[in-house]
Amino acid sequence: MDSQSTQSIQPEFRYIDGRRFHNVENAMYHLPNDENETDRLHLQHFLIRYLWQSNFSAPVDHNLSKPGAKVLDVGCGAASWSFDIATTYPLAKVIGLDISPYQPTTIKPKNFEFVKGNVQERLPFDDNTFDFVFQRFLVFGITKEKWTHVVNELVRVLKPDGFLELCEPSSVFDVGPATKRIWDCETKMLEERGCDFESYQKIEEYARNQGQLENIKKESKRCYYGTVYNSVEFSKAALSNMSYAYVSLKPILSKKLQVSDEEYDELTKISEKESAEHNSYFQIVRVYASKITIFEK
């Protein structure tokens, strides 16, 4: 059997300890893509939207309200952001791209379309296609050496005068010993995979070095787990997101930490309690810019 035939019958997903994961060659993303993870991603989306009081920072509201506007959500995952944008801007066409499909179908807006693709390779779109290109939380999905290529691809498919927005998180700060143990393990695993947990500090530089972007702006906010700066409700939601993330990472992290399932569960419970008590936080950075218009002579 030739390699092409072998590739064609490769299963879309793989299963570890009852959780479903991507099974795409050259894919870096290591979180599951089953219903439980979809629920967590929806929660994460609403947390970020509440924190920023917006779905994006780029000045594109007017453009997205026009008929025929085209939006690309790169690494759309469960399509929480895509569905929100498609519902808010019904005249726009929203395309969500990911390495495998696991978006809900029963609530899919009519103006949303899923396209399978890997941003670390070449995007399956023509040059100058989209009015707005959005990419969020792909620190787990992009290797350090690929970031420049990825930004170049995002700009390539962006129309002149269109806007690009990148959004990436940091690791957790002001942590207790249990949380540090978990995050040190997660960071080491990401580094072994070639990913860069410092990408949130570098996306502005990537945008500035790209060469076809202007009006580059950077915004930053902190998501706290305690109640010092947030309401009790927000703190509970943030801690729930952390808890669900720990559950999603369990099939991989418990093995990396060399602990039993019971020890892992206890460790994560301690981490959640610590994070509230220490008012631990992670930082979220948004960088947005417009593509330079090239005038013909």
C-alpha positions as a Python dict, from the first residue, in 0.01 Angstrom:
ca = {
    (1, 'M'): (0, 0, 0),
    (2, 'D'): (145, 339, -95),
    (3, 'S'): (187, 630, 146),
    (4, 'Q'): (-102, 822, -6),
    (5, 'S'): (-340, 532, 55),
    (6, 'T'): (-210, 494, 408),
    (7, 'Q'): (-269, 862, 474),
    (8, 'S'): (-621, 847, 333),
    (9, 'I'): (-729, 581, 583),
    (10, 'Q'): (-556, 737, 885),
    (11, 'P'): (-820, 794, 1156),
    (12, 'E'): (-923, 1155, 1217),
    (13, 'F'): (-890, 1113, 1593),
    (14, 'R'): (-706, 905, 1853),
    (15, 'Y'): (-817, 814, 2206),
    (16, 'I'): (-621, 826, 2531),
    (17, 'D'): (-781, 723, 2862),
    (18, 'G'): (-1127, 782, 2718),
    (19, 'R'): (-1052, 1130, 2581),
    (20, 'R'): (-1052, 1210, 2208),
    (21, 'F'): (-750, 1390, 2056),
    (22, 'H'): (-643, 1517, 1716),
    (23, 'N'): (-464, 1258, 1504),
    (24, 'V'): (-322, 1493, 1242),
    (25, 'E'): (34, 1458, 1120),
    (26, 'N'): (260, 1751, 1222),
    (27, 'A'): (-8, 1891, 1456),
    (28, 'M'): (134, 2027, 1783),
    (29, 'Y'): (-190, 2084, 1973),
    (30, 'H'): (-211, 1841, 2265),
    (31, 'L'): (-545, 1918, 2430),
    (32, 'P'): (-846, 1694, 2358),
    (33, 'N'): (-1118, 1781, 2109),
    (34, 'D'): (-1418, 1603, 2255),
    (35, 'E'): (-1744, 1735, 2403),
    (36, 'N'): (-1596, 1804, 2747),
    (37, 'E'): (-1317, 2013, 2598),
    (38, 'T'): (-1569, 2190, 2374),
    (39, 'D'): (-1762, 2295, 2684),
    (40, 'R'): (-1440, 2427, 2842),
    (41, 'L'): (-1353, 2625, 2529),
    (42, 'H'): (-1699, 2785, 2531),
    (43, 'L'): (-1644, 2885, 2896),
    (44, 'Q'): (-1297, 3019, 2814),
    (45, 'H'): (-1440, 3225, 2528),
    (46, 'F'): (-1696, 3396, 2749),
    (47, 'L'): (-1433, 3458, 3018),
    (48, 'I'): (-1210, 3636, 2767),
    (49, 'R'): (-1501, 3831, 2621),
    (50, 'Y'): (-1608, 3945, 2968),
    (51, 'L'): (-1253, 4038, 3066),
    (52, 'W'): (-1207, 4254, 2757),
    (53, 'Q'): (-1571, 4355, 2720),
    (54, 'S'): (-1526, 4275, 2351),
    (55, 'N'): (-1454, 3993, 2108),
    (56, 'F'): (-1168, 4184, 1943),
    (57, 'S'): (-972, 4506, 1974),
    (58, 'A'): (-910, 4588, 1606),
    (59, 'P'): (-1132, 4872, 1471),
    (60, 'V'): (-1331, 4647, 1237),
    (61, 'D'): (-1687, 4677, 1367),
    (62, 'H'): (-1797, 4901, 1078),
    (63, 'N'): (-1633, 4678, 815),
    (64, 'L'): (-1787, 4359, 953),
    (65, 'S'): (-2131, 4515, 935),
    (66, 'K'): (-2105, 4550, 556),
    (67, 'P'): (-2249, 4284, 321),
    (68, 'G'): (-1982, 4048, 192),
    (69, 'A'): (-1725, 4108, 466),
    (70, 'K'): (-1503, 3800, 512),
    (71, 'V'): (-1360, 3690, 846),
    (72, 'L'): (-1109, 3413, 912),
    (73, 'D'): (-1079, 3254, 1257),
    (74, 'V'): (-752, 3056, 1259),
    (75, 'G'): (-745, 2767, 1505),
    (76, 'C'): (-1118, 2807, 1562),
    (77, 'G'): (-1143, 2496, 1781),
    (78, 'A'): (-1501, 2461, 1904),
    (79, 'A'): (-1587, 2777, 1705),
    (80, 'S'): (-1705, 2974, 2009),
    (81, 'W'): (-1558, 3300, 1876),
    (82, 'S'): (-1661, 3226, 1516),
    (83, 'F'): (-2023, 3156, 1609),
    (84, 'D'): (-2035, 3469, 1825),
    (85, 'I'): (-1901, 3684, 1541),
    (86, 'A'): (-2125, 3520, 1280),
    (87, 'T'): (-2431, 3586, 1497),
    (88, 'T'): (-2329, 3945, 1574),
    (89, 'Y'): (-2248, 4025, 1209),
    (90, 'P'): (-2502, 3830, 1000),
    (91, 'L'): (-2397, 4003, 676),
    (92, 'A'): (-2039, 3879, 709),
    (93, 'K'): (-1903, 3542, 597),
    (94, 'V'): (-1709, 3375, 881),
    (95, 'I'): (-1469, 3091, 807),
    (96, 'G'): (-1325, 2885, 1090),
    (97, 'L'): (-1006, 2693, 1020),
    (98, 'D'): (-871, 2409, 1232),
    (99, 'I'): (-673, 2087, 1194),
    (100, 'S'): (-985, 1874, 1247),
    (101, 'P'): (-1361, 1937, 1270),
    (102, 'Y'): (-1533, 1933, 1607),
    (103, 'Q'): (-1759, 2236, 1594),
    (104, 'P'): (-2125, 2200, 1701),
    (105, 'T'): (-2358, 2152, 1404),
    (106, 'T'): (-2700, 2204, 1560),
    (107, 'I'): (-2630, 2569, 1652),
    (108, 'K'): (-2406, 2656, 1356),
    (109, 'P'): (-2493, 2997, 1206),
    (110, 'K'): (-2575, 2995, 836),
    (111, 'N'): (-2295, 3239, 761),
    (112, 'F'): (-2027, 3016, 919),
    (113, 'E'): (-1819, 2765, 724),
    (114, 'F'): (-1553, 2526, 850),
    (115, 'V'): (-1236, 2465, 649),
    (116, 'K'): (-979, 2204, 747),
    (117, 'G'): (-618, 2321, 743),
    (118, 'N'): (-295, 2360, 939),
    (119, 'V'): (-166, 2714, 987),
    (120, 'Q'): (188, 2578, 1029),
    (121, 'E'): (169, 2481, 664),
    (122, 'R'): (8, 2686, 386),
    (123, 'L'): (-339, 2828, 441),
    (124, 'P'): (-587, 2698, 178),
    (125, 'F'): (-691, 3048, 65),
    (126, 'D'): (-591, 3292, -208),
    (127, 'D'): (-393, 3607, -138),
    (128, 'N'): (-590, 3912, -21),
    (129, 'T'): (-909, 3721, 67),
    (130, 'F'): (-1018, 3837, 415),
    (131, 'D'): (-1115, 4169, 571),
    (132, 'F'): (-1030, 4046, 920),
    (133, 'V'): (-799, 3761, 1024),
    (134, 'F'): (-817, 3656, 1387),
    (135, 'Q'): (-599, 3406, 1575),
    (136, 'R'): (-622, 3330, 1947),
    (137, 'F'): (-453, 3098, 2198),
    (138, 'L'): (-240, 2892, 1959),
    (139, 'V'): (60, 2884, 2192),
    (140, 'F'): (2, 2508, 2213),
    (141, 'G'): (-27, 2468, 1837),
    (142, 'I'): (266, 2656, 1684),
    (143, 'T'): (636, 2578, 1720),
    (144, 'K'): (877, 2859, 1793),
    (145, 'E'): (1045, 2824, 1455),
    (146, 'K'): (711, 2845, 1270),
    (147, 'W'): (578, 3170, 1416),
    (148, 'T'): (729, 3393, 1147),
    (149, 'H'): (589, 3168, 874),
    (150, 'V'): (246, 3167, 1040),
    (151, 'V'): (228, 3546, 1062),
    (152, 'N'): (338, 3572, 699),
    (153, 'E'): (57, 3335, 598),
    (154, 'L'): (-200, 3532, 798),
    (155, 'V'): (-90, 3853, 628),
    (156, 'R'): (-84, 3690, 285),
    (157, 'V'): (-455, 3602, 297),
    (158, 'L'): (-546, 3941, 447),
    (159, 'K'): (-676, 4213, 215),
    (160, 'P'): (-488, 4545, 196),
    (161, 'D'): (-639, 4776, 462),
    (162, 'G'): (-774, 4465, 636),
    (163, 'F'): (-687, 4394, 1000),
    (164, 'L'): (-497, 4111, 1164),
    (165, 'E'): (-539, 4038, 1536),
    (166, 'L'): (-329, 3796, 1742),
    (167, 'C'): (-409, 3700, 2101),
    (168, 'E'): (-192, 3482, 2324),
    (169, 'P'): (-178, 3395, 2696),
    (170, 'S'): (111, 3363, 2937),
    (171, 'S'): (169, 3093, 3193),
    (172, 'V'): (42, 3152, 3549),
    (173, 'F'): (210, 3396, 3790),
    (174, 'D'): (210, 3427, 4171),
    (175, 'V'): (155, 3056, 4216),
    (176, 'G'): (180, 2810, 4501),
    (177, 'P'): (400, 2494, 4501),
    (178, 'A'): (139, 2257, 4356),
    (179, 'T'): (57, 2495, 4072),
    (180, 'K'): (426, 2552, 4004),
    (181, 'R'): (482, 2178, 3983),
    (182, 'I'): (203, 2138, 3727),
    (183, 'W'): (301, 2438, 3515),
    (184, 'D'): (671, 2356, 3520),
    (185, 'C'): (580, 2014, 3380),
    (186, 'E'): (348, 2167, 3119),
    (187, 'T'): (609, 2424, 3015),
    (188, 'K'): (880, 2159, 2985),
    (189, 'M'): (650, 1943, 2773),
    (190, 'L'): (574, 2237, 2543),
    (191, 'E'): (942, 2315, 2507),
    (192, 'E'): (1011, 1952, 2416),
    (193, 'R'): (746, 1983, 2144),
    (194, 'G'): (912, 2303, 2017),
    (195, 'C'): (641, 2541, 2136),
    (196, 'D'): (711, 2874, 2303),
    (197, 'F'): (520, 2982, 2614),
    (198, 'E'): (674, 3328, 2576),
    (199, 'S'): (494, 3389, 2245),
    (200, 'Y'): (258, 3633, 2418),
    (201, 'Q'): (559, 3862, 2465),
    (202, 'K'): (674, 3823, 2104),
    (203, 'I'): (362, 3859, 1887),
    (204, 'E'): (405, 4237, 1868),
    (205, 'E'): (762, 4186, 1746),
    (206, 'Y'): (645, 3930, 1490),
    (207, 'A'): (392, 4183, 1361),
    (208, 'R'): (649, 4464, 1342),
    (209, 'N'): (904, 4247, 1164),
    (210, 'Q'): (655, 4115, 909),
    (211, 'G'): (697, 4416, 681),
    (212, 'Q'): (343, 4457, 548),
    (213, 'L'): (168, 4572, 864),
    (214, 'E'): (116, 4921, 1002),
    (215, 'N'): (-77, 5092, 1284),
    (216, 'I'): (38, 4814, 1517),
    (217, 'K'): (-124, 4829, 1860),
    (218, 'K'): (-82, 4615, 2172),
    (219, 'E'): (-322, 4564, 2464),
    (220, 'S'): (-278, 4351, 2773),
    (221, 'K'): (-501, 4234, 3057),
    (222, 'R'): (-466, 4001, 3354),
    (223, 'C'): (-707, 3721, 3435),
    (224, 'Y'): (-702, 3668, 3813),
    (225, 'Y'): (-823, 3354, 3986),
    (226, 'G'): (-885, 3521, 4321),
    (227, 'T'): (-1141, 3782, 4423),
    (228, 'V'): (-902, 4072, 4494),
    (229, 'Y'): (-966, 4233, 4153),
    (230, 'N'): (-1266, 4035, 4028),
    (231, 'S'): (-1614, 3940, 4144),
    (232, 'V'): (-1680, 3609, 4316),
    (233, 'E'): (-1868, 3493, 4005),
    (234, 'F'): (-1577, 3569, 3774),
    (235, 'S'): (-1332, 3399, 4010),
    (236, 'K'): (-1551, 3087, 4017),
    (237, 'A'): (-1570, 3082, 3636),
    (238, 'A'): (-1193, 3131, 3600),
    (239, 'L'): (-1123, 2851, 3849),
    (240, 'S'): (-1373, 2626, 3669),
    (241, 'N'): (-1187, 2686, 3345),
    (242, 'M'): (-862, 2593, 3520),
    (243, 'S'): (-1022, 2281, 3667),
    (244, 'Y'): (-1157, 2167, 3329),
    (245, 'A'): (-819, 2235, 3168),
    (246, 'Y'): (-649, 2016, 3428),
    (247, 'V'): (-897, 1737, 3351),
    (248, 'S'): (-829, 1774, 2978),
    (249, 'L'): (-454, 1759, 3037),
    (250, 'K'): (-475, 1464, 3276),
    (251, 'P'): (-407, 1183, 3022),
    (252, 'I'): (-78, 1349, 2932),
    (253, 'L'): (32, 1539, 3244),
    (254, 'S'): (-29, 1258, 3493),
    (255, 'K'): (215, 1044, 3296),
    (256, 'K'): (467, 1326, 3266),
    (257, 'L'): (442, 1394, 3640),
    (258, 'Q'): (465, 1018, 3708),
    (259, 'V'): (170, 1022, 3947),
    (260, 'S'): (-140, 807, 3978),
    (261, 'D'): (-481, 935, 3872),
    (262, 'E'): (-573, 988, 4237),
    (263, 'E'): (-251, 1180, 4310),
    (264, 'Y'): (-305, 1395, 4002),
    (265, 'D'): (-662, 1479, 4106),
    (266, 'E'): (-544, 1576, 4454),
    (267, 'L'): (-261, 1788, 4312),
    (268, 'T'): (-497, 1981, 4086),
    (269, 'K'): (-744, 2041, 4372),
    (270, 'I'): (-462, 2189, 4579),
    (271, 'S'): (-358, 2400, 4279),
    (272, 'E'): (-707, 2543, 4241),
    (273, 'K'): (-721, 2633, 4611),
    (274, 'E'): (-374, 2789, 4594),
    (275, 'S'): (-463, 2993, 4288),
    (276, 'A'): (-759, 3151, 4465),
    (277, 'E'): (-563, 3215, 4785),
    (278, 'H'): (-256, 3358, 4608),
    (279, 'N'): (-471, 3553, 4361),
    (280, 'S'): (-270, 3388, 4084),
    (281, 'Y'): (-317, 3523, 3735),
    (282, 'F'): (-220, 3484, 3374),
    (283, 'Q'): (-170, 3760, 3122),
    (284, 'I'): (-348, 3790, 2787),
    (285, 'V'): (-197, 4004, 2510),
    (286, 'R'): (-379, 4127, 2202),
    (287, 'V'): (-185, 4271, 1908),
    (288, 'Y'): (-365, 4410, 1605),
    (289, 'A'): (-252, 4586, 1288),
    (290, 'S'): (-368, 4679, 938),
    (291, 'K'): (-215, 4556, 614),
    (292, 'I'): (-41, 4820, 409),
    (293, 'T'): (-214, 4922, 89),
    (294, 'I'): (17, 4898, -213),
    (295, 'F'): (-68, 5161, -473),
    (296, 'E'): (16, 5085, -833),
    (297, 'K'): (233, 5339, -1010),
}
